[in-house]
Amino acid sequence: MVIRETGAYDLREIMDVQQAAFGSEEEARLTADLLEDESAFPQLSLLAYDDEQAIGHVLFTAAGCTGSDCSAMLLAPLGVIGQRQLQGVGAALVTRGIEILRDSGTDLICVLGSPGYYHRFGFRSAYTAGIAAPYPIEEDLADAWMYLALNPDHLPTGPCTFRCARSLMDPKLWRE
Ligand SMILES: CC(C)(COP(=O)(O)OP(=O)(O)OC[C@H]1O[C@@H](n2cnc3c(N)ncnc32)[C@H](O)[C@@H]1OP(=O)(O)O)[C@@H](O)C(=O)NCCC(=O)NCCS
């Protein structure tokens, strides 16, 4: 498997992967919006290939925390095509993304996802750390809002609210 950063010419392939992963157009459209959303820059977009077939994609987009100058990113979306799921592709994309962001000086990554999946990378409850999601998340899903500190010396020092790209500032996206 090869993982590489994407360019503008990869848009069709990225959208195909996200559509195949989620089985709907919604995440593919959100990904396309984010890739051209200036408020989402800087961003990190990684495609995984096997035998020249695109099999997985992950996007990290610029974010921040109110009252703090820490450098934050949001991980969303992450998708692996159906026939290649549960073979380590998603984990390889997330791990590579974390490495690149750590090396480039990112302090914090947040994600809204399954704790059973993201705990393996070190993500933990963001609410417990005082980082509120951009929109309220239902109480029984609160554990799905998670953070990973890449630079524990430069994190928000008090309770804060996460702010992300304009394309993600839609309460509907934070309900599931
Ligand atoms: C979720 C997804 C990205 C995981 O990537 P993957 O390459 O299939 O999974 P990996 O091989 O990296 O990891 C497999 C492990 O993750 C677990 N896992 C996979 N999907 C999971 C989920 N939604 N919730 C919890 N655990 C999950 C598997 O049980 C397996 O656990 P094990 O290592 O303890 O056996 C991929 O299955 C996918 O694209 N699913 C559809 C889209 C989606 O739901 N994306 C949301 C990401 S928040």
PDB file of N, CA, C and O and ligand atoms in Angstrom, residues 21-22 78-80 85-91 113-114 116-118 120, ligand 1:
ATOM      1  N   ALA A  21     -17.042   4.388   0.460  1.00  0.00           N
ATOM      2  CA  ALA A  21     -16.870   4.063   1.880  1.00  0.00           C
ATOM      3  C   ALA A  21     -18.174   4.241   2.639  1.00  0.00           C
ATOM      4  O   ALA A  21     -18.578   3.381   3.419  1.00  0.00           O
ATOM      5  N   PHE A  22     -18.846   5.363   2.408  1.00  0.00           N
ATOM      6  CA  PHE A  22     -20.031   5.696   3.212  1.00  0.00           C
ATOM      7  C   PHE A  22     -21.329   5.231   2.552  1.00  0.00           C
ATOM      8  O   PHE A  22     -22.375   5.234   3.184  1.00  0.00           O
ATOM      9  N   LEU A  78     -12.966  10.202   7.175  1.00  0.00           N
ATOM     10  CA  LEU A  78     -12.063   9.072   6.917  1.00  0.00           C
ATOM     11  C   LEU A  78     -12.903   7.991   6.261  1.00  0.00           C
ATOM     12  O   LEU A  78     -13.952   7.621   6.785  1.00  0.00           O
ATOM     13  N   GLY A  79     -12.482   7.493   5.111  1.00  0.00           N
ATOM     14  CA  GLY A  79     -13.249   6.455   4.428  1.00  0.00           C
ATOM     15  C   GLY A  79     -12.359   5.443   3.731  1.00  0.00           C
ATOM     16  O   GLY A  79     -11.333   5.800   3.154  1.00  0.00           O
ATOM     17  N   VAL A  80     -12.773   4.184   3.801  1.00  0.00           N
ATOM     18  CA  VAL A  80     -12.078   3.094   3.113  1.00  0.00           C
ATOM     19  C   VAL A  80     -13.125   2.345   2.297  1.00  0.00           C
ATOM     20  O   VAL A  80     -14.225   2.061   2.804  1.00  0.00           O
ATOM     21  N   GLN A  85     -12.110  -2.691   3.600  1.00  0.00           N
ATOM     22  CA  GLN A  85     -12.243  -2.342   5.017  1.00  0.00           C
ATOM     23  C   GLN A  85     -11.722  -3.471   5.903  1.00  0.00           C
ATOM     24  O   GLN A  85     -11.638  -4.613   5.481  1.00  0.00           O
ATOM     25  N   LEU A  86     -11.354  -3.107   7.108  1.00  0.00           N
ATOM     26  CA  LEU A  86     -10.871  -4.036   8.145  1.00  0.00           C
ATOM     27  C   LEU A  86      -9.572  -4.730   7.741  1.00  0.00           C
ATOM     28  O   LEU A  86      -9.314  -5.861   8.126  1.00  0.00           O
ATOM     29  N   GLN A  87      -8.766  -4.043   6.941  1.00  0.00           N
ATOM     30  CA  GLN A  87      -7.459  -4.594   6.535  1.00  0.00           C
ATOM     31  C   GLN A  87      -6.330  -3.615   6.867  1.00  0.00           C
ATOM     32  O   GLN A  87      -5.257  -3.662   6.252  1.00  0.00           O
ATOM     33  N   GLY A  88      -6.594  -2.697   7.782  1.00  0.00           N
ATOM     34  CA  GLY A  88      -5.531  -1.800   8.242  1.00  0.00           C
ATOM     35  C   GLY A  88      -5.361  -0.525   7.427  1.00  0.00           C
ATOM     36  O   GLY A  88      -4.471   0.278   7.725  1.00  0.00           O
ATOM     37  N   VAL A  89      -6.219  -0.298   6.425  1.00  0.00           N
ATOM     38  CA  VAL A  89      -6.044   0.885   5.566  1.00  0.00           C
ATOM     39  C   VAL A  89      -6.385   2.168   6.344  1.00  0.00           C
ATOM     40  O   VAL A  89      -5.615   3.146   6.341  1.00  0.00           O
ATOM     41  N   GLY A  90      -7.525   2.156   7.038  1.00  0.00           N
ATOM     42  CA  GLY A  90      -7.919   3.331   7.821  1.00  0.00           C
ATOM     43  C   GLY A  90      -6.858   3.654   8.865  1.00  0.00           C
ATOM     44  O   GLY A  90      -6.455   4.812   9.025  1.00  0.00           O
ATOM     45  N   ALA A  91      -6.376   2.629   9.558  1.00  0.00           N
ATOM     46  CA  ALA A  91      -5.361   2.842  10.605  1.00  0.00           C
ATOM     47  C   ALA A  91      -4.085   3.417  10.004  1.00  0.00           C
ATOM     48  O   ALA A  91      -3.455   4.307  10.588  1.00  0.00           O
ATOM     49  N   GLY A 113     -16.206  10.616  16.108  1.00  0.00           N
ATOM     50  CA  GLY A 113     -16.233   9.272  15.528  1.00  0.00           C
ATOM     51  C   GLY A 113     -16.416   8.223  16.606  1.00  0.00           C
ATOM     52  O   GLY A 113     -16.781   8.530  17.742  1.00  0.00           O
ATOM     53  N   SER A 114     -16.144   6.998  16.231  1.00  0.00           N
ATOM     54  CA  SER A 114     -16.361   5.893  17.150  1.00  0.00           C
ATOM     55  C   SER A 114     -15.179   5.770  18.122  1.00  0.00           C
ATOM     56  O   SER A 114     -14.045   5.535  17.698  1.00  0.00           O
ATOM     57  N   GLY A 116     -14.449   3.364  19.954  1.00  0.00           N
ATOM     58  CA  GLY A 116     -13.870   2.014  19.806  1.00  0.00           C
ATOM     59  C   GLY A 116     -12.817   1.982  18.705  1.00  0.00           C
ATOM     60  O   GLY A 116     -11.910   1.160  18.727  1.00  0.00           O
ATOM     61  N   TYR A 117     -12.937   2.856  17.730  1.00  0.00           N
ATOM     62  CA  TYR A 117     -11.934   2.920  16.664  1.00  0.00           C
ATOM     63  C   TYR A 117     -10.794   3.868  17.033  1.00  0.00           C
ATOM     64  O   TYR A 117      -9.623   3.511  16.938  1.00  0.00           O
ATOM     65  N   TYR A 118     -11.138   5.084  17.475  1.00  0.00           N
ATOM     66  CA  TYR A 118     -10.105   6.118  17.608  1.00  0.00           C
ATOM     67  C   TYR A 118      -9.274   6.007  18.887  1.00  0.00           C
ATOM     68  O   TYR A 118      -8.186   6.585  18.960  1.00  0.00           O
ATOM     69  N   ARG A 120      -7.524   3.606  19.756  1.00  0.00           N
ATOM     70  CA  ARG A 120      -6.258   2.920  19.444  1.00  0.00           C
ATOM     71  C   ARG A 120      -5.153   3.895  19.016  1.00  0.00           C
ATOM     72  O   ARG A 120      -3.982   3.559  19.065  1.00  0.00           O
TER      73      ARG A 120
HETATM   74  C1  LIG B   1     -14.290   3.100   9.808  1.00  0.00           C
HETATM   75  C2  LIG B   1     -13.214   2.839   8.772  1.00  0.00           C
HETATM   76  C3  LIG B   1     -12.598   4.142   8.343  1.00  0.00           C
HETATM   77  C4  LIG B   1     -12.126   1.983   9.428  1.00  0.00           C
HETATM   78  O1  LIG B   1     -11.091   1.743   8.503  1.00  0.00           O
HETATM   79  P1  LIG B   1     -10.679   0.223   8.170  1.00  0.00           P
HETATM   80  O2  LIG B   1      -9.525   0.259   7.276  1.00  0.00           O
HETATM   81  O3  LIG B   1     -11.897  -0.488   7.696  1.00  0.00           O
HETATM   82  O4  LIG B   1     -10.321  -0.352   9.611  1.00  0.00           O
HETATM   83  P2  LIG B   1      -8.883  -0.764  10.151  1.00  0.00           P
HETATM   84  O5  LIG B   1      -8.412  -1.951   9.430  1.00  0.00           O
HETATM   85  O6  LIG B   1      -8.025   0.445  10.208  1.00  0.00           O
HETATM   86  O7  LIG B   1      -9.229  -1.157  11.649  1.00  0.00           O
HETATM   87  C5  LIG B   1      -9.928  -2.335  11.921  1.00  0.00           C
HETATM   88  C6  LIG B   1     -10.343  -2.288  13.363  1.00  0.00           C
HETATM   89  O8  LIG B   1     -11.231  -1.183  13.551  1.00  0.00           O
HETATM   90  C7  LIG B   1     -12.466  -1.635  14.050  1.00  0.00           C
HETATM   91  N1  LIG B   1     -13.490  -0.809  13.459  1.00  0.00           N
HETATM   92  C8  LIG B   1     -13.731  -0.613  12.151  1.00  0.00           C
HETATM   93  N2  LIG B   1     -14.767   0.237  11.990  1.00  0.00           N
HETATM   94  C9  LIG B   1     -15.154   0.587  13.230  1.00  0.00           C
HETATM   95  C10 LIG B   1     -16.177   1.442  13.733  1.00  0.00           C
HETATM   96  N3  LIG B   1     -16.997   2.118  12.916  1.00  0.00           N
HETATM   97  N4  LIG B   1     -16.292   1.562  15.060  1.00  0.00           N
HETATM   98  C11 LIG B   1     -15.475   0.913  15.909  1.00  0.00           C
HETATM   99  N5  LIG B   1     -14.472   0.086  15.493  1.00  0.00           N
HETATM  100  C12 LIG B   1     -14.337  -0.068  14.165  1.00  0.00           C
HETATM  101  C13 LIG B   1     -12.550  -3.084  13.629  1.00  0.00           C
HETATM  102  O9  LIG B   1     -13.410  -3.810  14.451  1.00  0.00           O
HETATM  103  C14 LIG B   1     -11.104  -3.531  13.792  1.00  0.00           C
HETATM  104  O10 LIG B   1     -10.846  -3.718  15.177  1.00  0.00           O
HETATM  105  P3  LIG B   1      -9.678  -4.702  15.693  1.00  0.00           P
HETATM  106  O11 LIG B   1      -8.380  -4.131  15.177  1.00  0.00           O
HETATM  107  O12 LIG B   1      -9.786  -4.599  17.170  1.00  0.00           O
HETATM  108  O13 LIG B   1      -9.999  -6.036  15.100  1.00  0.00           O
HETATM  109  C15 LIG B   1     -13.763   2.109   7.523  1.00  0.00           C
HETATM  110  O14 LIG B   1     -14.272   0.856   7.916  1.00  0.00           O
HETATM  111  C16 LIG B   1     -14.848   2.884   6.796  1.00  0.00           C
HETATM  112  O15 LIG B   1     -14.530   3.637   5.883  1.00  0.00           O
HETATM  113  N6  LIG B   1     -16.119   2.689   7.167  1.00  0.00           N
HETATM  114  C17 LIG B   1     -17.213   3.363   6.486  1.00  0.00           C
HETATM  115  C18 LIG B   1     -17.083   4.848   6.635  1.00  0.00           C
HETATM  116  C19 LIG B   1     -17.098   5.276   8.084  1.00  0.00           C
HETATM  117  O16 LIG B   1     -17.910   4.838   8.886  1.00  0.00           O
HETATM  118  N7  LIG B   1     -16.194   6.225   8.404  1.00  0.00           N
HETATM  119  C20 LIG B   1     -16.254   6.827   9.706  1.00  0.00           C
HETATM  120  C21 LIG B   1     -14.936   6.982  10.311  1.00  0.00           C
HETATM  121  S1  LIG B   1     -15.233   7.896  11.824  1.00  0.00           S
END
